[in-house]
Amino acid sequence: MDFTSQVIFFGSLLLLVSVMASVISNRIGAPLLLVFLVIGMLLGEEGLGGLHFDDFQTAHLIGSLALAVILFDGGLRTRTSSFRVGLRPAVVLATVGVVITGGLTGLVARYALGLGWLEAALIGAIVGSTDAAAVFSLLHSKGLELKQRVAATLEIESGSNDPMAIFLTVALIELLMGQHTSIGWGMALEFVQQMGLGALIGVLGGFLLAYTINGLSLTPGLYPLLALGGGLAVFGATGVAGGSGFLAVYLAGLVVGNRRIQAAQNIQRFNDGMAWLSQITMFVMLGVLVTPSELLPVAPKAAIVGLALILVARPLAVFTCLAPFRFPWREQLFIAWVGLRGAVPIILGIFPLVAGLAGAEQFFNVAFFVVLLSLVVQGWTIAPAARLLGLELPPDSGQTERVELDVPQQADYEFVSYRVKSDSPALFKPLHKLRLPDSAQVLTLFREGAPVRKEDGDILQPGDQVYLLSLPDDLPLLDRMFVAPAGPAYLEEQRFFGEFTLDGETRLGDLAAVYGFNLPPGVDPGQSLDEYLLHLFRGKAVVGDRVRLDHLQFTVREMEGNRILKVGLKLGRG
C-alpha cells in the first residue's frame, strides 16, 4: 500500500508541477512543449529524479495514443469555415511540402552525418512534419490573432501533415529492412491505401459517432467519454484495416466538431483537458526516455541538420508550395518560420528502435536534438515574428464571457456578456433602443454587482455588465455595438495608409481589378459595394462601421436610410 500511495503522490505532484509550469512558460514566452521535455529530462536517469526508462515499445504505444487524443481534439476545434481560405494550400504543404522538406533535410544529413542515401532520407522523413498546433497556445497567450488565411493554413496543415511523415518513415524503414526492394508502384499503392482508408473511415466514423451521440440518452458525464472512445475506436479500426489512423481520427473529430450534437460544450471541454493531459504525459515521458549524455556526441552534426531544416528546407518547401496561391511574401515567411517540430518527430524517431534497425539510436538522438533546437530557436520567436511581419490582428470578439447553451433540439444559442467601458460605442445609450440583431435578446443588466430594475432606467453607464442571448453568427455585430475597435492606433497606421472615398454603387469586380485583391468565393463581381457591405453588416450598418477584405479596409462614411452612399477606403501596406 505504501508503494501504491507513493506512486499516486509523485504522479499527482508531477501533474501539478507540469500545470503550474504553464504559468512560468507564459511569462517567459517559452513553448510549453519545451518546458515539459525539460521536466522529463530532469526526472530521467541523469537528472534529479534518477528514473531509468528505456522501454521504447511502451513509449511508442503511449506516444501513439497521446497523438490520437491530441489530433481528435484538434479536429473538434477546427471549423470547416476555415477551409474556404486555407484548405488547398494546407493540403499541398501537408503532402508535397513534407516530401520537399524531408528530401532537402536528408540531403544535408547525408553529408553532415556521413550516412547512406536511404538512412539520410529516413532522418529527413522523421523530422519532416511540423507541430504548428503547439504554436497557437503561445500566440494566444500573448493576446495575438493571426490573419485568417495564415491561421487557417497552419491549423489545417498541423492536423493533416503527420500521416505523410509517418508513411515516409515506415516506407523507408521497410526498404532498409529489406521488406521492399525499391520505391515503385507497390509503395505508391500502399500510400493511396493508407490515405484513402484513413479519409474514408475517418469521415464515415465521424458521422456515425455524431449520430450515436445524438441518438442516445445518457448521463451528461458519459457523452464526453463516448466521443473520445469513438474517436479512439476510429483510430484503432483504421490501423487494423491498413489505413492511416492519425488522418482518420483527425477527420472524425472534424466531422463531430462541425455538427450539432448533444453535450457539445461538455465534449469540447473534456477533450481539451484530455489533450493537455496527453501532451504532458507524452513530453514528460519522452524527456525521461532520452539520455542527455548521448545527445552531446551528435549535437554539432545534428545542429547542422536542424539549422538546415529551419533556415533552408522548410522555407524552400513553403515558397514552392504556396507560389500558386499568391500569398504575400510576409505570410510565406511567417508560415515558413512556424515549422515548429514537436511530438511527431520524436515519436517517429522511436520507430527505427522498435523495428530493430541498425544504428537506430542515432536516428532517435538526432530527431530529439532537432526538436530541442526548433523549440528554442523558433518557439521563443514566433510571437515577435508575427508582430514584426505585421500579421497579427486584434481579437475578433470583445465579449468578456461566452457560454454555449446545450438545449436539445434547439439552435446553438449562447449567453454572452459585455462590460461597458469608457470608450464603448454603447456608452450612455438606452439599452432598449440598441439596434440588436434579430437573434439577440437582452437578459439582464448588472450595475455595481446587482441587477438593474426596469423602473430604475437602462441608460448604459461605465462598468455596466450586459448579458444577452444570441446566435454565434451575430456576435461580430454585437462586438461592434459594445466594444471599441481593438489595438493601438499606431498599429492601424502601420497596417493601412491613404484614405479614398468610393461611391456605394461601385462594382466589386471593378474594385478587385483596380486594387488587386481576390473576391471571396461565390461573390458576384457585378454586385455593388453598398449591397455587399450591407450583407456583411447583416443589413444594420451605421456610419463608422468598418470591415477588412484582404489588404483593404472599408469604412461606412455616409448613409441614406438603409443605403450606404459613401465608403472610405484604406489600402494595406502588404
PDB file of N, CA and C in Angstrom, residues 375-456:
ATOM      1  N   LEU A 375      12.419  24.082 -30.888  1.00  0.00           N
ATOM      2  CA  LEU A 375      11.633  24.696 -29.816  1.00  0.00           C
ATOM      3  C   LEU A 375      12.326  25.933 -29.259  1.00  0.00           C
ATOM      4  N   VAL A 376      13.652  25.868 -29.137  1.00  0.00           N
ATOM      5  CA  VAL A 376      14.390  27.005 -28.587  1.00  0.00           C
ATOM      6  C   VAL A 376      14.450  28.155 -29.586  1.00  0.00           C
ATOM      7  N   VAL A 377      14.841  27.860 -30.839  1.00  0.00           N
ATOM      8  CA  VAL A 377      15.060  28.908 -31.836  1.00  0.00           C
ATOM      9  C   VAL A 377      13.742  29.472 -32.349  1.00  0.00           C
ATOM     10  N   GLN A 378      12.824  28.596 -32.756  1.00  0.00           N
ATOM     11  CA  GLN A 378      11.565  29.060 -33.340  1.00  0.00           C
ATOM     12  C   GLN A 378      10.506  29.335 -32.283  1.00  0.00           C
ATOM     13  N   GLY A 379      10.413  28.432 -31.292  1.00  0.00           N
ATOM     14  CA  GLY A 379       9.343  28.566 -30.309  1.00  0.00           C
ATOM     15  C   GLY A 379       9.377  29.866 -29.546  1.00  0.00           C
ATOM     16  N   TRP A 380      10.575  30.371 -29.265  1.00  0.00           N
ATOM     17  CA  TRP A 380      10.704  31.602 -28.495  1.00  0.00           C
ATOM     18  C   TRP A 380      10.484  32.847 -29.358  1.00  0.00           C
ATOM     19  N   THR A 381      10.494  32.702 -30.671  1.00  0.00           N
ATOM     20  CA  THR A 381      10.469  33.883 -31.540  1.00  0.00           C
ATOM     21  C   THR A 381       9.220  33.979 -32.409  1.00  0.00           C
ATOM     22  N   ILE A 382       8.264  33.074 -32.236  1.00  0.00           N
ATOM     23  CA  ILE A 382       7.092  33.083 -33.119  1.00  0.00           C
ATOM     24  C   ILE A 382       6.242  34.331 -32.912  1.00  0.00           C
ATOM     25  N   ALA A 383       5.929  34.656 -31.648  1.00  0.00           N
ATOM     26  CA  ALA A 383       5.108  35.841 -31.391  1.00  0.00           C
ATOM     27  C   ALA A 383       5.791  37.120 -31.871  1.00  0.00           C
ATOM     28  N   PRO A 384       7.081  37.345 -31.561  1.00  0.00           N
ATOM     29  CA  PRO A 384       7.743  38.544 -32.110  1.00  0.00           C
ATOM     30  C   PRO A 384       7.762  38.559 -33.639  1.00  0.00           C
ATOM     31  N   ALA A 385       7.903  37.375 -34.261  1.00  0.00           N
ATOM     32  CA  ALA A 385       7.911  37.324 -35.723  1.00  0.00           C
ATOM     33  C   ALA A 385       6.565  37.749 -36.295  1.00  0.00           C
ATOM     34  N   ALA A 386       5.469  37.337 -35.649  1.00  0.00           N
ATOM     35  CA  ALA A 386       4.135  37.732 -36.111  1.00  0.00           C
ATOM     36  C   ALA A 386       3.979  39.249 -36.038  1.00  0.00           C
ATOM     37  N   ARG A 387       4.485  39.841 -34.955  1.00  0.00           N
ATOM     38  CA  ARG A 387       4.392  41.301 -34.823  1.00  0.00           C
ATOM     39  C   ARG A 387       5.287  42.002 -35.841  1.00  0.00           C
ATOM     40  N   LEU A 388       6.514  41.489 -36.004  1.00  0.00           N
ATOM     41  CA  LEU A 388       7.470  42.121 -36.906  1.00  0.00           C
ATOM     42  C   LEU A 388       6.964  42.131 -38.342  1.00  0.00           C
ATOM     43  N   LEU A 389       6.315  41.050 -38.747  1.00  0.00           N
ATOM     44  CA  LEU A 389       5.822  40.943 -40.117  1.00  0.00           C
ATOM     45  C   LEU A 389       4.433  41.547 -40.300  1.00  0.00           C
ATOM     46  N   GLY A 390       3.855  42.081 -39.228  1.00  0.00           N
ATOM     47  CA  GLY A 390       2.556  42.745 -39.334  1.00  0.00           C
ATOM     48  C   GLY A 390       1.415  41.807 -39.639  1.00  0.00           C
ATOM     49  N   LEU A 391       1.471  40.580 -39.119  1.00  0.00           N
ATOM     50  CA  LEU A 391       0.432  39.596 -39.432  1.00  0.00           C
ATOM     51  C   LEU A 391      -0.565  39.408 -38.300  1.00  0.00           C
ATOM     52  N   GLU A 392      -0.333  40.045 -37.145  1.00  0.00           N
ATOM     53  CA  GLU A 392      -1.276  39.873 -36.046  1.00  0.00           C
ATOM     54  C   GLU A 392      -2.418  40.858 -36.186  1.00  0.00           C
ATOM     55  N   LEU A 393      -3.585  40.430 -35.719  1.00  0.00           N
ATOM     56  CA  LEU A 393      -4.774  41.265 -35.716  1.00  0.00           C
ATOM     57  C   LEU A 393      -5.320  41.332 -34.302  1.00  0.00           C
ATOM     58  N   PRO A 394      -6.053  42.400 -33.976  1.00  0.00           N
ATOM     59  CA  PRO A 394      -6.721  42.423 -32.677  1.00  0.00           C
ATOM     60  C   PRO A 394      -7.740  41.298 -32.593  1.00  0.00           C
ATOM     61  N   PRO A 395      -8.054  40.800 -31.394  1.00  0.00           N
ATOM     62  CA  PRO A 395      -9.046  39.739 -31.265  1.00  0.00           C
ATOM     63  C   PRO A 395     -10.355  40.140 -31.907  1.00  0.00           C
ATOM     64  N   ASP A 396     -10.990  39.154 -32.610  1.00  0.00           N
ATOM     65  CA  ASP A 396     -12.237  39.437 -33.314  1.00  0.00           C
ATOM     66  C   ASP A 396     -13.385  39.710 -32.359  1.00  0.00           C
ATOM     67  N   SER A 397     -13.376  39.088 -31.186  1.00  0.00           N
ATOM     68  CA  SER A 397     -14.521  39.174 -30.300  1.00  0.00           C
ATOM     69  C   SER A 397     -14.149  39.898 -29.023  1.00  0.00           C
ATOM     70  N   GLY A 398     -15.049  40.786 -28.564  1.00  0.00           N
ATOM     71  CA  GLY A 398     -14.763  41.541 -27.362  1.00  0.00           C
ATOM     72  C   GLY A 398     -15.580  41.106 -26.175  1.00  0.00           C
ATOM     73  N   GLN A 399     -16.355  40.056 -26.274  1.00  0.00           N
ATOM     74  CA  GLN A 399     -17.177  39.658 -25.143  1.00  0.00           C
ATOM     75  C   GLN A 399     -16.295  39.147 -24.006  1.00  0.00           C
ATOM     76  N   THR A 400     -16.705  39.460 -22.785  1.00  0.00           N
ATOM     77  CA  THR A 400     -15.922  39.029 -21.639  1.00  0.00           C
ATOM     78  C   THR A 400     -16.356  37.655 -21.163  1.00  0.00           C
ATOM     79  N   GLU A 401     -17.509  37.218 -21.557  1.00  0.00           N
ATOM     80  CA  GLU A 401     -17.987  35.905 -21.140  1.00  0.00           C
ATOM     81  C   GLU A 401     -18.857  35.337 -22.246  1.00  0.00           C
ATOM     82  N   ARG A 402     -18.663  34.055 -22.529  1.00  0.00           N
ATOM     83  CA  ARG A 402     -19.427  33.419 -23.600  1.00  0.00           C
ATOM     84  C   ARG A 402     -19.679  31.976 -23.201  1.00  0.00           C
ATOM     85  N   VAL A 403     -20.944  31.603 -23.102  1.00  0.00           N
ATOM     86  CA  VAL A 403     -21.316  30.271 -22.661  1.00  0.00           C
ATOM     87  C   VAL A 403     -22.319  29.687 -23.641  1.00  0.00           C
ATOM     88  N   GLU A 404     -21.985  28.536 -24.229  1.00  0.00           N
ATOM     89  CA  GLU A 404     -22.907  27.883 -25.142  1.00  0.00           C
ATOM     90  C   GLU A 404     -24.029  27.227 -24.353  1.00  0.00           C
ATOM     91  N   LEU A 405     -25.263  27.326 -24.903  1.00  0.00           N
ATOM     92  CA  LEU A 405     -26.412  26.671 -24.291  1.00  0.00           C
ATOM     93  C   LEU A 405     -26.588  25.297 -24.909  1.00  0.00           C
ATOM     94  N   ASP A 406     -26.609  24.296 -24.081  1.00  0.00           N
ATOM     95  CA  ASP A 406     -26.754  22.929 -24.570  1.00  0.00           C
ATOM     96  C   ASP A 406     -28.200  22.483 -24.360  1.00  0.00           C
ATOM     97  N   VAL A 407     -29.104  23.007 -25.210  1.00  0.00           N
ATOM     98  CA  VAL A 407     -30.526  22.699 -25.111  1.00  0.00           C
ATOM     99  C   VAL A 407     -30.888  21.756 -26.251  1.00  0.00           C
ATOM    100  N   PRO A 408     -31.364  20.551 -25.962  1.00  0.00           N
ATOM    101  CA  PRO A 408     -31.696  19.597 -27.024  1.00  0.00           C
ATOM    102  C   PRO A 408     -32.720  20.167 -28.003  1.00  0.00           C
ATOM    103  N   GLN A 409     -32.510  19.865 -29.271  1.00  0.00           N
ATOM    104  CA  GLN A 409     -33.436  20.223 -30.347  1.00  0.00           C
ATOM    105  C   GLN A 409     -33.569  21.734 -30.547  1.00  0.00           C
ATOM    106  N   GLN A 410     -32.635  22.515 -30.033  1.00  0.00           N
ATOM    107  CA  GLN A 410     -32.692  23.963 -30.182  1.00  0.00           C
ATOM    108  C   GLN A 410     -31.458  24.438 -30.950  1.00  0.00           C
ATOM    109  N   ALA A 411     -31.572  25.661 -31.521  1.00  0.00           N
ATOM    110  CA  ALA A 411     -30.426  26.247 -32.214  1.00  0.00           C
ATOM    111  C   ALA A 411     -29.309  26.530 -31.206  1.00  0.00           C
ATOM    112  N   ASP A 412     -28.119  26.766 -31.706  1.00  0.00           N
ATOM    113  CA  ASP A 412     -26.937  26.899 -30.850  1.00  0.00           C
ATOM    114  C   ASP A 412     -26.830  28.292 -30.240  1.00  0.00           C
ATOM    115  N   TYR A 413     -27.810  28.670 -29.442  1.00  0.00           N
ATOM    116  CA  TYR A 413     -27.761  29.970 -28.781  1.00  0.00           C
ATOM    117  C   TYR A 413     -26.671  29.980 -27.707  1.00  0.00           C
ATOM    118  N   GLU A 414     -26.189  31.186 -27.425  1.00  0.00           N
ATOM    119  CA  GLU A 414     -25.155  31.348 -26.419  1.00  0.00           C
ATOM    120  C   GLU A 414     -25.490  32.517 -25.507  1.00  0.00           C
ATOM    121  N   PHE A 415     -25.072  32.399 -24.238  1.00  0.00           N
ATOM    122  CA  PHE A 415     -25.039  33.550 -23.347  1.00  0.00           C
ATOM    123  C   PHE A 415     -23.765  34.319 -23.652  1.00  0.00           C
ATOM    124  N   VAL A 416     -23.877  35.624 -23.735  1.00  0.00           N
ATOM    125  CA  VAL A 416     -22.686  36.434 -23.943  1.00  0.00           C
ATOM    126  C   VAL A 416     -22.828  37.699 -23.119  1.00  0.00           C
ATOM    127  N   SER A 417     -21.732  38.154 -22.531  1.00  0.00           N
ATOM    128  CA  SER A 417     -21.795  39.364 -21.717  1.00  0.00           C
ATOM    129  C   SER A 417     -20.726  40.350 -22.161  1.00  0.00           C
ATOM    130  N   TYR A 418     -21.032  41.633 -21.996  1.00  0.00           N
ATOM    131  CA  TYR A 418     -20.092  42.705 -22.319  1.00  0.00           C
ATOM    132  C   TYR A 418     -20.009  43.658 -21.127  1.00  0.00           C
ATOM    133  N   ARG A 419     -18.796  44.078 -20.823  1.00  0.00           N
ATOM    134  CA  ARG A 419     -18.615  45.144 -19.828  1.00  0.00           C
ATOM    135  C   ARG A 419     -18.507  46.463 -20.574  1.00  0.00           C
ATOM    136  N   VAL A 420     -19.355  47.395 -20.227  1.00  0.00           N
ATOM    137  CA  VAL A 420     -19.377  48.701 -20.894  1.00  0.00           C
ATOM    138  C   VAL A 420     -18.214  49.531 -20.361  1.00  0.00           C
ATOM    139  N   LYS A 421     -17.281  49.869 -21.240  1.00  0.00           N
ATOM    140  CA  LYS A 421     -16.116  50.658 -20.844  1.00  0.00           C
ATOM    141  C   LYS A 421     -16.282  52.116 -21.277  1.00  0.00           C
ATOM    142  N   SER A 422     -15.329  52.924 -20.881  1.00  0.00           N
ATOM    143  CA  SER A 422     -15.438  54.359 -21.154  1.00  0.00           C
ATOM    144  C   SER A 422     -15.364  54.682 -22.641  1.00  0.00           C
ATOM    145  N   ASP A 423     -14.813  53.762 -23.444  1.00  0.00           N
ATOM    146  CA  ASP A 423     -14.724  54.001 -24.885  1.00  0.00           C
ATOM    147  C   ASP A 423     -15.712  53.149 -25.669  1.00  0.00           C
ATOM    148  N   SER A 424     -16.673  52.522 -24.989  1.00  0.00           N
ATOM    149  CA  SER A 424     -17.638  51.653 -25.661  1.00  0.00           C
ATOM    150  C   SER A 424     -18.598  52.473 -26.524  1.00  0.00           C
ATOM    151  N   PRO A 425     -18.888  52.039 -27.756  1.00  0.00           N
ATOM    152  CA  PRO A 425     -19.860  52.752 -28.597  1.00  0.00           C
ATOM    153  C   PRO A 425     -21.256  52.807 -27.981  1.00  0.00           C
ATOM    154  N   ALA A 426     -21.578  51.883 -27.059  1.00  0.00           N
ATOM    155  CA  ALA A 426     -22.914  51.845 -26.462  1.00  0.00           C
ATOM    156  C   ALA A 426     -23.032  52.710 -25.207  1.00  0.00           C
ATOM    157  N   LEU A 427     -21.952  53.341 -24.782  1.00  0.00           N
ATOM    158  CA  LEU A 427     -21.965  54.110 -23.539  1.00  0.00           C
ATOM    159  C   LEU A 427     -23.006  55.228 -23.589  1.00  0.00           C
ATOM    160  N   PHE A 428     -23.810  55.369 -22.501  1.00  0.00           N
ATOM    161  CA  PHE A 428     -24.842  56.394 -22.317  1.00  0.00           C
ATOM    162  C   PHE A 428     -26.010  56.272 -23.297  1.00  0.00           C
ATOM    163  N   LYS A 429     -26.135  55.114 -23.924  1.00  0.00           N
ATOM    164  CA  LYS A 429     -27.281  54.884 -24.807  1.00  0.00           C
ATOM    165  C   LYS A 429     -28.333  54.063 -24.067  1.00  0.00           C
ATOM    166  N   PRO A 430     -29.622  54.285 -24.356  1.00  0.00           N
ATOM    167  CA  PRO A 430     -30.664  53.452 -23.739  1.00  0.00           C
ATOM    168  C   PRO A 430     -30.556  52.016 -24.239  1.00  0.00           C
ATOM    169  N   LEU A 431     -30.547  51.093 -23.316  1.00  0.00           N
ATOM    170  CA  LEU A 431     -30.370  49.700 -23.695  1.00  0.00           C
ATOM    171  C   LEU A 431     -31.485  49.208 -24.604  1.00  0.00           C
ATOM    172  N   HIS A 432     -32.719  49.673 -24.352  1.00  0.00           N
ATOM    173  CA  HIS A 432     -33.847  49.168 -25.137  1.00  0.00           C
ATOM    174  C   HIS A 432     -33.899  49.759 -26.545  1.00  0.00           C
ATOM    175  N   LYS A 433     -33.053  50.766 -26.829  1.00  0.00           N
ATOM    176  CA  LYS A 433     -33.045  51.360 -28.162  1.00  0.00           C
ATOM    177  C   LYS A 433     -31.871  50.897 -29.028  1.00  0.00           C
ATOM    178  N   LEU A 434     -31.044  50.001 -28.505  1.00  0.00           N
ATOM    179  CA  LEU A 434     -29.936  49.484 -29.310  1.00  0.00           C
ATOM    180  C   LEU A 434     -30.478  48.637 -30.448  1.00  0.00           C
ATOM    181  N   ARG A 435     -29.862  48.764 -31.613  1.00  0.00           N
ATOM    182  CA  ARG A 435     -30.319  48.017 -32.800  1.00  0.00           C
ATOM    183  C   ARG A 435     -29.675  46.628 -32.786  1.00  0.00           C
ATOM    184  N   LEU A 436     -30.235  45.757 -31.956  1.00  0.00           N
ATOM    185  CA  LEU A 436     -29.696  44.410 -31.813  1.00  0.00           C
ATOM    186  C   LEU A 436     -30.047  43.556 -33.015  1.00  0.00           C
ATOM    187  N   PRO A 437     -29.208  42.565 -33.348  1.00  0.00           N
ATOM    188  CA  PRO A 437     -29.579  41.614 -34.413  1.00  0.00           C
ATOM    189  C   PRO A 437     -30.827  40.834 -34.017  1.00  0.00           C
ATOM    190  N   ASP A 438     -31.476  40.255 -35.020  1.00  0.00           N
ATOM    191  CA  ASP A 438     -32.762  39.597 -34.789  1.00  0.00           C
ATOM    192  C   ASP A 438     -32.680  38.482 -33.754  1.00  0.00           C
ATOM    193  N   SER A 439     -31.546  37.781 -33.711  1.00  0.00           N
ATOM    194  CA  SER A 439     -31.438  36.640 -32.798  1.00  0.00           C
ATOM    195  C   SER A 439     -31.121  37.063 -31.368  1.00  0.00           C
ATOM    196  N   ALA A 440     -30.666  38.308 -31.176  1.00  0.00           N
ATOM    197  CA  ALA A 440     -30.162  38.736 -29.868  1.00  0.00           C
ATOM    198  C   ALA A 440     -31.286  39.259 -28.980  1.00  0.00           C
ATOM    199  N   GLN A 441     -31.145  39.035 -27.703  1.00  0.00           N
ATOM    200  CA  GLN A 441     -32.141  39.469 -26.727  1.00  0.00           C
ATOM    201  C   GLN A 441     -31.436  39.779 -25.421  1.00  0.00           C
ATOM    202  N   VAL A 442     -31.728  40.963 -24.854  1.00  0.00           N
ATOM    203  CA  VAL A 442     -31.118  41.343 -23.579  1.00  0.00           C
ATOM    204  C   VAL A 442     -31.788  40.555 -22.459  1.00  0.00           C
ATOM    205  N   LEU A 443     -30.956  39.934 -21.604  1.00  0.00           N
ATOM    206  CA  LEU A 443     -31.482  39.167 -20.473  1.00  0.00           C
ATOM    207  C   LEU A 443     -31.487  39.991 -19.193  1.00  0.00           C
ATOM    208  N   THR A 444     -30.390  40.655 -18.926  1.00  0.00           N
ATOM    209  CA  THR A 444     -30.334  41.488 -17.718  1.00  0.00           C
ATOM    210  C   THR A 444     -29.158  42.446 -17.807  1.00  0.00           C
ATOM    211  N   LEU A 445     -29.214  43.473 -16.957  1.00  0.00           N
ATOM    212  CA  LEU A 445     -28.146  44.462 -16.865  1.00  0.00           C
ATOM    213  C   LEU A 445     -27.702  44.538 -15.411  1.00  0.00           C
ATOM    214  N   PHE A 446     -26.397  44.357 -15.180  1.00  0.00           N
ATOM    215  CA  PHE A 446     -25.837  44.425 -13.828  1.00  0.00           C
ATOM    216  C   PHE A 446     -25.067  45.738 -13.663  1.00  0.00           C
ATOM    217  N   ARG A 447     -25.292  46.396 -12.506  1.00  0.00           N
ATOM    218  CA  ARG A 447     -24.552  47.626 -12.182  1.00  0.00           C
ATOM    219  C   ARG A 447     -24.081  47.522 -10.738  1.00  0.00           C
ATOM    220  N   GLU A 448     -22.789  47.633 -10.539  1.00  0.00           N
ATOM    221  CA  GLU A 448     -22.186  47.514  -9.209  1.00  0.00           C
ATOM    222  C   GLU A 448     -22.569  46.198  -8.544  1.00  0.00           C
ATOM    223  N   GLY A 449     -22.592  45.122  -9.347  1.00  0.00           N
ATOM    224  CA  GLY A 449     -22.817  43.788  -8.818  1.00  0.00           C
ATOM    225  C   GLY A 449     -24.258  43.414  -8.576  1.00  0.00           C
ATOM    226  N   ALA A 450     -25.210  44.292  -8.935  1.00  0.00           N
ATOM    227  CA  ALA A 450     -26.630  43.995  -8.698  1.00  0.00           C
ATOM    228  C   ALA A 450     -27.415  44.223  -9.987  1.00  0.00           C
ATOM    229  N   PRO A 451     -28.467  43.415 -10.234  1.00  0.00           N
ATOM    230  CA  PRO A 451     -29.285  43.619 -11.445  1.00  0.00           C
ATOM    231  C   PRO A 451     -30.052  44.930 -11.363  1.00  0.00           C
ATOM    232  N   VAL A 452     -30.163  45.599 -12.521  1.00  0.00           N
ATOM    233  CA  VAL A 452     -30.868  46.877 -12.613  1.00  0.00           C
ATOM    234  C   VAL A 452     -32.326  46.613 -12.961  1.00  0.00           C
ATOM    235  N   ARG A 453     -33.245  47.183 -12.156  1.00  0.00           N
ATOM    236  CA  ARG A 453     -34.669  47.032 -12.445  1.00  0.00           C
ATOM    237  C   ARG A 453     -35.081  48.003 -13.535  1.00  0.00           C
ATOM    238  N   LYS A 454     -36.120  47.633 -14.298  1.00  0.00           N
ATOM    239  CA  LYS A 454     -36.545  48.461 -15.422  1.00  0.00           C
ATOM    240  C   LYS A 454     -36.944  49.864 -14.969  1.00  0.00           C
ATOM    241  N   GLU A 455     -37.593  49.967 -13.819  1.00  0.00           N
ATOM    242  CA  GLU A 455     -38.055  51.288 -13.375  1.00  0.00           C
ATOM    243  C   GLU A 455     -36.885  52.203 -13.009  1.00  0.00           C
ATOM    244  N   ASP A 456     -35.699  51.615 -12.820  1.00  0.00           N
ATOM    245  CA  ASP A 456     -34.527  52.431 -12.498  1.00  0.00           C
ATOM    246  C   ASP A 456     -33.836  52.982 -13.743  1.00  0.00           C
TER     247      ASP A 456
END
